[in-house]
Each structure stands twice: as structure tokens, then as C-alpha cells.
mmCIF file of C-alpha atoms in Angstrom:
data_model
loop_
_atom_site.group_PDB
_atom_site.id
_atom_site.type_symbol
_atom_site.label_atom_id
_atom_site.label_comp_id
_atom_site.label_asym_id
_atom_site.label_seq_id
_atom_site.Cartn_x
_atom_site.Cartn_y
_atom_site.Cartn_z
ATOM 1 C CA UNK A 1 10.965 12.628 -14.558
ATOM 2 C CA UNK A 2 7.870 14.390 -15.617
ATOM 3 C CA UNK A 3 6.947 17.848 -14.054
ATOM 4 C CA UNK A 4 3.938 16.248 -12.289
ATOM 5 C CA UNK A 5 6.146 13.386 -10.755
ATOM 6 C CA UNK A 6 8.518 16.019 -9.524
ATOM 7 C CA UNK A 7 5.605 17.863 -7.920
ATOM 8 C CA UNK A 8 4.397 14.883 -6.356
ATOM 9 C CA UNK A 9 7.701 14.026 -4.927
ATOM 10 C CA UNK A 10 8.134 17.592 -3.752
ATOM 11 C CA UNK A 11 4.576 17.492 -2.143
ATOM 12 C CA UNK A 12 5.502 13.990 -0.357
ATOM 13 C CA UNK A 13 8.680 15.345 0.957
ATOM 14 C CA UNK A 14 7.167 18.533 2.323
ATOM 15 C CA UNK A 15 4.257 16.641 4.093
ATOM 16 C CA UNK A 16 6.881 14.432 5.621
ATOM 17 C CA UNK A 17 9.044 17.105 7.015
ATOM 18 C CA UNK A 18 7.220 20.480 6.174
ATOM 19 C CA UNK A 19 10.069 22.344 8.397
ATOM 20 C CA UNK A 20 12.694 21.264 6.255
ATOM 21 C CA UNK A 21 11.066 20.726 2.739
ATOM 22 C CA UNK A 22 9.207 23.613 1.017
ATOM 23 C CA UNK A 23 5.837 22.754 -0.699
ATOM 24 C CA UNK A 24 5.138 22.981 -4.482
ATOM 25 C CA UNK A 25 4.288 26.321 -5.655
ATOM 26 C CA UNK A 26 0.687 27.391 -6.214
ATOM 27 C CA UNK A 27 -1.048 25.528 -3.464
ATOM 28 C CA UNK A 28 -2.902 27.369 -1.109
ATOM 29 C CA UNK A 29 -1.171 26.814 2.486
ATOM 30 C CA UNK A 30 -4.606 26.255 4.227
ATOM 31 C CA UNK A 31 -5.158 23.446 2.088
ATOM 32 C CA UNK A 32 -1.822 21.871 2.655
ATOM 33 C CA UNK A 33 -2.246 22.223 6.495
ATOM 34 C CA UNK A 34 -5.094 19.894 6.130
ATOM 35 C CA UNK A 35 -2.861 17.352 4.769
ATOM 36 C CA UNK A 36 0.080 17.880 6.898
ATOM 37 C CA UNK A 37 -2.219 17.258 9.998
ATOM 38 C CA UNK A 38 -4.071 14.392 8.601
ATOM 39 C CA UNK A 39 -0.840 12.618 7.983
ATOM 40 C CA UNK A 40 0.897 13.451 11.235
ATOM 41 C CA UNK A 41 -2.208 12.896 13.519
ATOM 42 C CA UNK A 42 -3.266 9.733 11.954
ATOM 43 C CA UNK A 43 0.093 8.071 12.399
ATOM 44 C CA UNK A 44 0.713 9.872 15.891
ATOM 45 C CA UNK A 45 -2.468 8.558 17.032
ATOM 46 C CA UNK A 46 -1.789 5.172 15.944
ATOM 47 C CA UNK A 47 1.357 4.971 17.524
ATOM 48 C CA UNK A 48 0.267 6.341 20.911
ATOM 49 C CA UNK A 49 -2.779 3.973 20.808
ATOM 50 C CA UNK A 50 0.109 1.024 20.401
ATOM 51 C CA UNK A 51 2.308 2.248 22.873
ATOM 52 C CA UNK A 52 0.214 3.696 25.862
ATOM 53 C CA UNK A 53 2.753 3.291 28.483
ATOM 54 C CA UNK A 54 5.506 4.865 26.413
ATOM 55 C CA UNK A 55 3.285 7.750 25.594
ATOM 56 C CA UNK A 56 2.456 8.114 29.196
ATOM 57 C CA UNK A 57 6.032 8.423 30.464
ATOM 58 C CA UNK A 58 7.474 10.542 27.516
ATOM 59 C CA UNK A 59 7.184 14.354 27.749
ATOM 60 C CA UNK A 60 5.235 16.293 25.035
ATOM 61 C CA UNK A 61 8.010 17.549 23.193
ATOM 62 C CA UNK A 62 10.219 14.315 23.101
ATOM 63 C CA UNK A 63 7.059 12.347 22.045
ATOM 64 C CA UNK A 64 6.611 14.494 19.016
ATOM 65 C CA UNK A 65 10.215 14.413 18.255
ATOM 66 C CA UNK A 66 10.178 10.682 18.135
ATOM 67 C CA UNK A 67 7.092 10.542 15.807
ATOM 68 C CA UNK A 68 8.250 13.211 13.521
ATOM 69 C CA UNK A 69 11.530 11.607 13.206
ATOM 70 C CA UNK A 70 10.035 8.115 12.474
ATOM 71 C CA UNK A 71 8.044 9.898 9.824
ATOM 72 C CA UNK A 72 10.700 11.814 8.240
ATOM 73 C CA UNK A 73 13.479 9.220 8.042
ATOM 74 C CA UNK A 74 11.721 5.640 8.199
ATOM 75 C CA UNK A 75 11.353 3.699 5.146
ATOM 76 C CA UNK A 76 8.502 1.618 5.482
ATOM 77 C CA UNK A 77 8.142 -1.918 4.267
ATOM 78 C CA UNK A 78 4.368 -2.097 4.498
ATOM 79 C CA UNK A 79 1.446 0.206 3.442
ATOM 80 C CA UNK A 80 -0.837 -1.145 6.141
ATOM 81 C CA UNK A 81 -1.811 0.809 9.120
ATOM 82 C CA UNK A 82 -1.780 -2.359 11.401
ATOM 83 C CA UNK A 83 2.226 -2.758 10.639
ATOM 84 C CA UNK A 84 2.819 0.787 11.735
ATOM 85 C CA UNK A 85 3.731 -0.257 15.238
ATOM 86 C CA UNK A 86 6.108 -2.882 13.914
ATOM 87 C CA UNK A 87 7.590 -0.227 11.680
ATOM 88 C CA UNK A 88 8.084 2.247 14.724
ATOM 89 C CA UNK A 89 9.611 -0.608 16.791
ATOM 90 C CA UNK A 90 12.106 -1.652 13.695
ATOM 91 C CA UNK A 91 12.975 2.089 13.302
ATOM 92 C CA UNK A 92 14.027 2.668 17.006
ATOM 93 C CA UNK A 93 15.778 -0.719 16.922
ATOM 94 C CA UNK A 94 17.934 0.535 14.202
ATOM 95 C CA UNK A 95 19.183 3.224 16.666
ATOM 96 C CA UNK A 96 18.557 6.228 14.636
ATOM 97 C CA UNK A 97 16.297 7.986 17.014
ATOM 98 C CA UNK A 98 17.121 6.796 20.593
ATOM 99 C CA UNK A 99 19.214 9.179 22.574
ATOM 100 C CA UNK A 100 21.219 9.141 25.867
ATOM 101 C CA UNK A 101 18.600 11.081 27.381
ATOM 102 C CA UNK A 102 15.822 8.468 26.411
ATOM 103 C CA UNK A 103 15.333 5.849 29.387
ATOM 104 C CA UNK A 104 17.597 2.887 29.303
ATOM 105 C CA UNK A 105 14.493 0.322 28.929
ATOM 106 C CA UNK A 106 13.151 2.271 26.098
ATOM 107 C CA UNK A 107 13.657 -0.629 23.481
ATOM 108 C CA UNK A 108 12.495 -3.418 25.581
ATOM 109 C CA UNK A 109 9.449 -1.484 26.531
ATOM 110 C CA UNK A 110 8.486 -0.707 22.948
ATOM 111 C CA UNK A 111 8.963 -4.309 21.989
ATOM 112 C CA UNK A 112 6.719 -5.554 25.034
ATOM 113 C CA UNK A 113 4.065 -3.096 24.038
ATOM 114 C CA UNK A 114 4.184 -4.051 20.129
ATOM 115 C CA UNK A 115 3.659 -7.761 21.197
ATOM 116 C CA UNK A 116 0.102 -7.457 22.277
ATOM 117 C CA UNK A 117 -0.936 -5.989 18.898
ATOM 118 C CA UNK A 118 1.236 -8.624 17.208
ATOM 119 C CA UNK A 119 -0.375 -11.529 18.944
ATOM 120 C CA UNK A 120 -3.780 -9.987 18.565
ATOM 121 C CA UNK A 121 -3.570 -9.818 14.889
ATOM 122 C CA UNK A 122 -1.677 -13.078 14.151
ATOM 123 C CA UNK A 123 -3.313 -15.339 11.568
ATOM 124 C CA UNK A 124 -2.458 -18.433 13.254
ATOM 125 C CA UNK A 125 -4.907 -20.738 15.063
ATOM 126 C CA UNK A 126 -5.083 -22.833 18.011
ATOM 127 C CA UNK A 127 -4.978 -26.449 16.954
ATOM 128 C CA UNK A 128 -7.769 -28.533 18.572
ATOM 129 C CA UNK A 129 -7.048 -30.150 21.978
ATOM 130 C CA UNK A 130 -6.645 -33.758 22.418
ATOM 131 C CA UNK A 131 -9.230 -34.756 25.190
ATOM 132 C CA UNK A 132 -7.724 -36.969 27.783
ATOM 133 C CA UNK A 133 -3.951 -36.658 26.774
ATOM 134 C CA UNK A 134 -1.440 -37.715 29.459
ATOM 135 C CA UNK A 135 0.688 -34.640 29.464
ATOM 136 C CA UNK A 136 3.672 -36.961 30.928
ATOM 137 C CA UNK A 137 3.416 -39.859 28.593
ATOM 138 C CA UNK A 138 2.475 -37.823 25.328
ATOM 139 C CA UNK A 139 3.961 -34.708 24.158
ATOM 140 C CA UNK A 140 2.005 -31.742 24.611
ATOM 141 C CA UNK A 141 1.990 -29.188 21.737
ATOM 142 C CA UNK A 142 2.920 -25.488 22.453
ATOM 143 C CA UNK A 143 0.277 -23.211 21.225
ATOM 144 C CA UNK A 144 1.570 -21.469 17.887
ATOM 145 C CA UNK A 145 0.270 -18.212 19.683
ATOM 146 C CA UNK A 146 2.618 -18.437 22.504
ATOM 147 C CA UNK A 147 5.754 -16.100 22.874
ATOM 148 C CA UNK A 148 8.425 -16.510 25.527
ATOM 149 C CA UNK A 149 9.881 -13.407 26.096
ATOM 150 C CA UNK A 150 12.858 -12.188 28.330
ATOM 151 C CA UNK A 151 13.863 -8.931 29.116
ATOM 152 C CA UNK A 152 16.644 -7.154 31.420
ATOM 153 C CA UNK A 153 13.968 -4.581 32.749
ATOM 154 C CA UNK A 154 10.667 -5.642 34.266
ATOM 155 C CA UNK A 155 8.893 -3.967 31.488
ATOM 156 C CA UNK A 156 5.473 -5.147 32.665
ATOM 157 C CA UNK A 157 5.823 -3.124 35.812
ATOM 158 C CA UNK A 158 7.216 0.245 34.057
ATOM 159 C CA UNK A 159 4.836 3.124 34.220
ATOM 160 C CA UNK A 160 4.766 6.953 35.516
ATOM 161 C CA UNK A 161 5.399 5.705 38.950
ATOM 162 C CA UNK A 162 8.192 3.061 38.208
ATOM 163 C CA UNK A 163 11.145 3.969 35.686
ATOM 164 C CA UNK A 164 14.125 2.132 36.700
ATOM 165 C CA UNK A 165 17.685 3.488 35.702
ATOM 166 C CA UNK A 166 19.336 0.144 35.904
ATOM 167 C CA UNK A 167 18.252 -3.374 35.296
ATOM 168 C CA UNK A 168 17.780 -5.639 38.345
ATOM 169 C CA UNK A 169 20.133 -8.632 38.937
ATOM 170 C CA UNK A 170 17.615 -11.059 37.687
ATOM 171 C CA UNK A 171 16.145 -10.757 34.018
ATOM 172 C CA UNK A 172 12.325 -10.727 33.579
ATOM 173 C CA UNK A 173 10.603 -13.710 32.015
ATOM 174 C CA UNK A 174 7.169 -13.106 30.531
ATOM 175 C CA UNK A 175 4.873 -15.625 28.388
ATOM 176 C CA UNK A 176 2.334 -13.757 26.263
ATOM 177 C CA UNK A 177 -0.242 -15.761 24.463
ATOM 178 C CA UNK A 178 -3.588 -15.450 22.771
ATOM 179 C CA UNK A 179 -6.472 -18.161 23.858
ATOM 180 C CA UNK A 180 -9.318 -19.666 22.205
ATOM 181 C CA UNK A 181 -11.197 -16.370 23.054
ATOM 182 C CA UNK A 182 -8.845 -14.426 21.209
ATOM 183 C CA UNK A 183 -7.656 -12.542 24.119
ATOM 184 C CA UNK A 184 -4.250 -11.580 24.574
ATOM 185 C CA UNK A 185 -2.917 -12.590 28.212
ATOM 186 C CA UNK A 186 0.428 -11.939 29.889
ATOM 187 C CA UNK A 187 1.904 -14.082 32.475
ATOM 188 C CA UNK A 188 4.962 -13.624 34.495
ATOM 189 C CA UNK A 189 7.190 -16.583 34.333
ATOM 190 C CA UNK A 190 10.805 -17.877 35.070
ATOM 191 C CA UNK A 191 13.854 -19.464 33.518
ATOM 192 C CA UNK A 192 12.630 -23.273 34.053
ATOM 193 C CA UNK A 193 9.151 -22.811 32.603
ATOM 194 C CA UNK A 194 10.788 -21.036 29.539
ATOM 195 C CA UNK A 195 13.162 -24.008 29.197
ATOM 196 C CA UNK A 196 10.245 -26.372 29.392
ATOM 197 C CA UNK A 197 8.467 -24.675 26.499
ATOM 198 C CA UNK A 198 11.500 -24.567 24.413
ATOM 199 C CA UNK A 199 12.106 -28.278 24.846
ATOM 200 C CA UNK A 200 8.672 -29.107 23.904
ATOM 201 C CA UNK A 201 9.139 -27.473 20.774
ATOM 202 C CA UNK A 202 12.154 -29.451 19.619
ATOM 203 C CA UNK A 203 11.738 -32.732 17.916
ATOM 204 C CA UNK A 204 14.062 -34.631 20.079
ATOM 205 C CA UNK A 205 11.537 -34.537 23.025
ATOM 206 C CA UNK A 206 8.741 -37.065 22.343
ATOM 207 C CA UNK A 207 7.085 -36.646 25.938
ATOM 208 C CA UNK A 208 6.311 -34.242 28.794
ATOM 209 C CA UNK A 209 8.065 -36.688 31.024
ATOM 210 C CA UNK A 210 11.265 -36.646 28.878
ATOM 211 C CA UNK A 211 11.199 -32.718 28.760
ATOM 212 C CA UNK A 212 10.961 -32.814 32.605
ATOM 213 C CA UNK A 213 13.878 -35.086 33.047
ATOM 214 C CA UNK A 214 15.953 -33.118 30.668
ATOM 215 C CA UNK A 215 15.349 -30.075 32.948
ATOM 216 C CA UNK A 216 16.340 -32.165 36.128
ATOM 217 C CA UNK A 217 19.599 -33.211 34.502
ATOM 218 C CA UNK A 218 20.461 -29.503 33.411
ATOM 219 C CA UNK A 219 19.567 -28.277 36.986
ATOM 220 C CA UNK A 220 21.771 -31.346 38.307
ATOM 221 C CA UNK A 221 18.611 -32.098 40.610
ATOM 222 C CA UNK A 222 19.464 -34.921 43.295
ATOM 223 C CA UNK A 223 15.807 -36.360 42.850
ATOM 224 C CA UNK A 224 14.962 -36.219 39.320
ATOM 225 C CA UNK A 225 11.432 -37.706 40.016
ATOM 226 C CA UNK A 226 10.683 -34.733 42.064
ATOM 227 C CA UNK A 227 11.041 -32.512 39.295
ATOM 228 C CA UNK A 228 8.900 -34.568 37.221
ATOM 229 C CA UNK A 229 5.954 -34.533 39.999
ATOM 230 C CA UNK A 230 6.199 -30.835 40.176
ATOM 231 C CA UNK A 231 6.405 -30.337 36.455
ATOM 232 C CA UNK A 232 3.166 -32.355 36.153
ATOM 233 C CA UNK A 233 1.332 -29.775 37.959
ATOM 234 C CA UNK A 234 2.945 -27.138 35.828
ATOM 235 C CA UNK A 235 2.127 -28.827 32.680
ATOM 236 C CA UNK A 236 -1.492 -29.059 33.650
ATOM 237 C CA UNK A 237 -1.552 -25.585 34.569
ATOM 238 C CA UNK A 238 -0.030 -24.599 31.175
ATOM 239 C CA UNK A 239 -2.804 -26.716 29.494
ATOM 240 C CA UNK A 240 -5.631 -24.957 31.284
ATOM 241 C CA UNK A 241 -4.346 -21.656 30.153
ATOM 242 C CA UNK A 242 -4.316 -22.769 26.749
ATOM 243 C CA UNK A 243 -0.379 -22.230 26.499
ATOM 244 C CA UNK A 244 -0.343 -25.934 25.808
ATOM 245 C CA UNK A 245 -2.864 -27.504 23.525
#
């Protein structure tokens, strides 16, 4: 390794962890401070903007500990700023930074907040709707811009005034989707709706009616046609919201 490369490496290590790694000699500290601030503040501001609830509920010292730990320890797989949120989520999920003093819902909250950006920049497009499609006789298509999520904690309610210490008895089901106006929407859901969307994405199901009858069987419903009738309204609601195409 050339002396120039060694100097580069030493500078990079210093900029990532200035409290641990010394800077190369011969560089004025005032100049180094400009780069130290530039790197840290850019990354910190991007993470804070992508995870606003996490930022609000985390005290100042702990917040900067998390950010600094991410900068020092995480080996990113993407050079793009838009991927910093995903990289931060991955880093926390790897378990290196999360501590017992952190809230028990931290990982779920970070994932929930990341989803909005992930859908906002997703390259998939909604296919053209089929006018007049019979949602029971035909097979509705689930939008490629729909994510069905389930969490132990009600992550959509967490904020400075609500931070549960233990999960409730029932999980939280959410549908996050992007519509034709490129707006990301969040909808609280339930296990049955999630199962319906899951069935509609399988090749074995060929119609909305078949999917609803499958759910009726799984629920051991005494009147399957009643499930079909209620399900038809649900299918129409999902189509209006552009969750179904």
C-alpha cells in the first residue's frame, strides 16, 4: 500500500471515529473539523428525517450514540443517500447497537418508519385497472405497491405520549400502499384482510369468490356465503383504495 493510500485510509478512519482514530499528520484541525461535521451531520440529518418518531422519543445522548455507532461500525452495501435508511435498519437488526435500555419496540418502529420511504422510492408501477371487473368472478390483482405488515406493538400509535413497555395480546396488522397519485398511505387492518390479500397473490386462487370461500373454510364459518357477501364489500373497498387493481 502506497503512503498516499495509507493516508487516505487513516483519514477515513478518523472521519468515521474521530474520538478513536487520530488524523494524518500535517492537516490543520480546523480543516478536518469541516469534514468531520459534514459527514456526521449529513448522515445524522438524513436518519432523523427518515425516522422522525424514533428521533422524538430518543434522548439527545442516546440518539447521537446510535448514529455514531452506525457510522463507525456499519459496512454499507450501497453508496446512495436514499439507501441510508435501509442500511440503518439493517445495522440495528443485526443487534450490534440495540441495548437493554432501548424501548422493546425499537426494531419494529424503525422498520415501520422505513417502509414509507421504501415505498415512496419503489420503482414498481400500478398496472392499468380493468374497467367493470367482477371482483368475485374474476381474480383481482394485488398492487405491487402494497405491503402487508404485522407487528407485536401498535407502531402506528407510538410517540412521545405513548411508549408501551410490553406488547398487547393482539398483534397489529397494517397495510401500507402507494396509490396512483404516488401518495404513500397507511391503513390499519386485521388478520382476515391480510389473509385475503395473501390468497389473491397465489396462483391456485383464480377468483375473489374462491379466495373468500377459502377463508370461510379456514374460519370454519357455518355460513360460507355470508363470508362471501361481506367479503365482496371488502374487495370493493380495497379496489377503491387502489390496493387492488
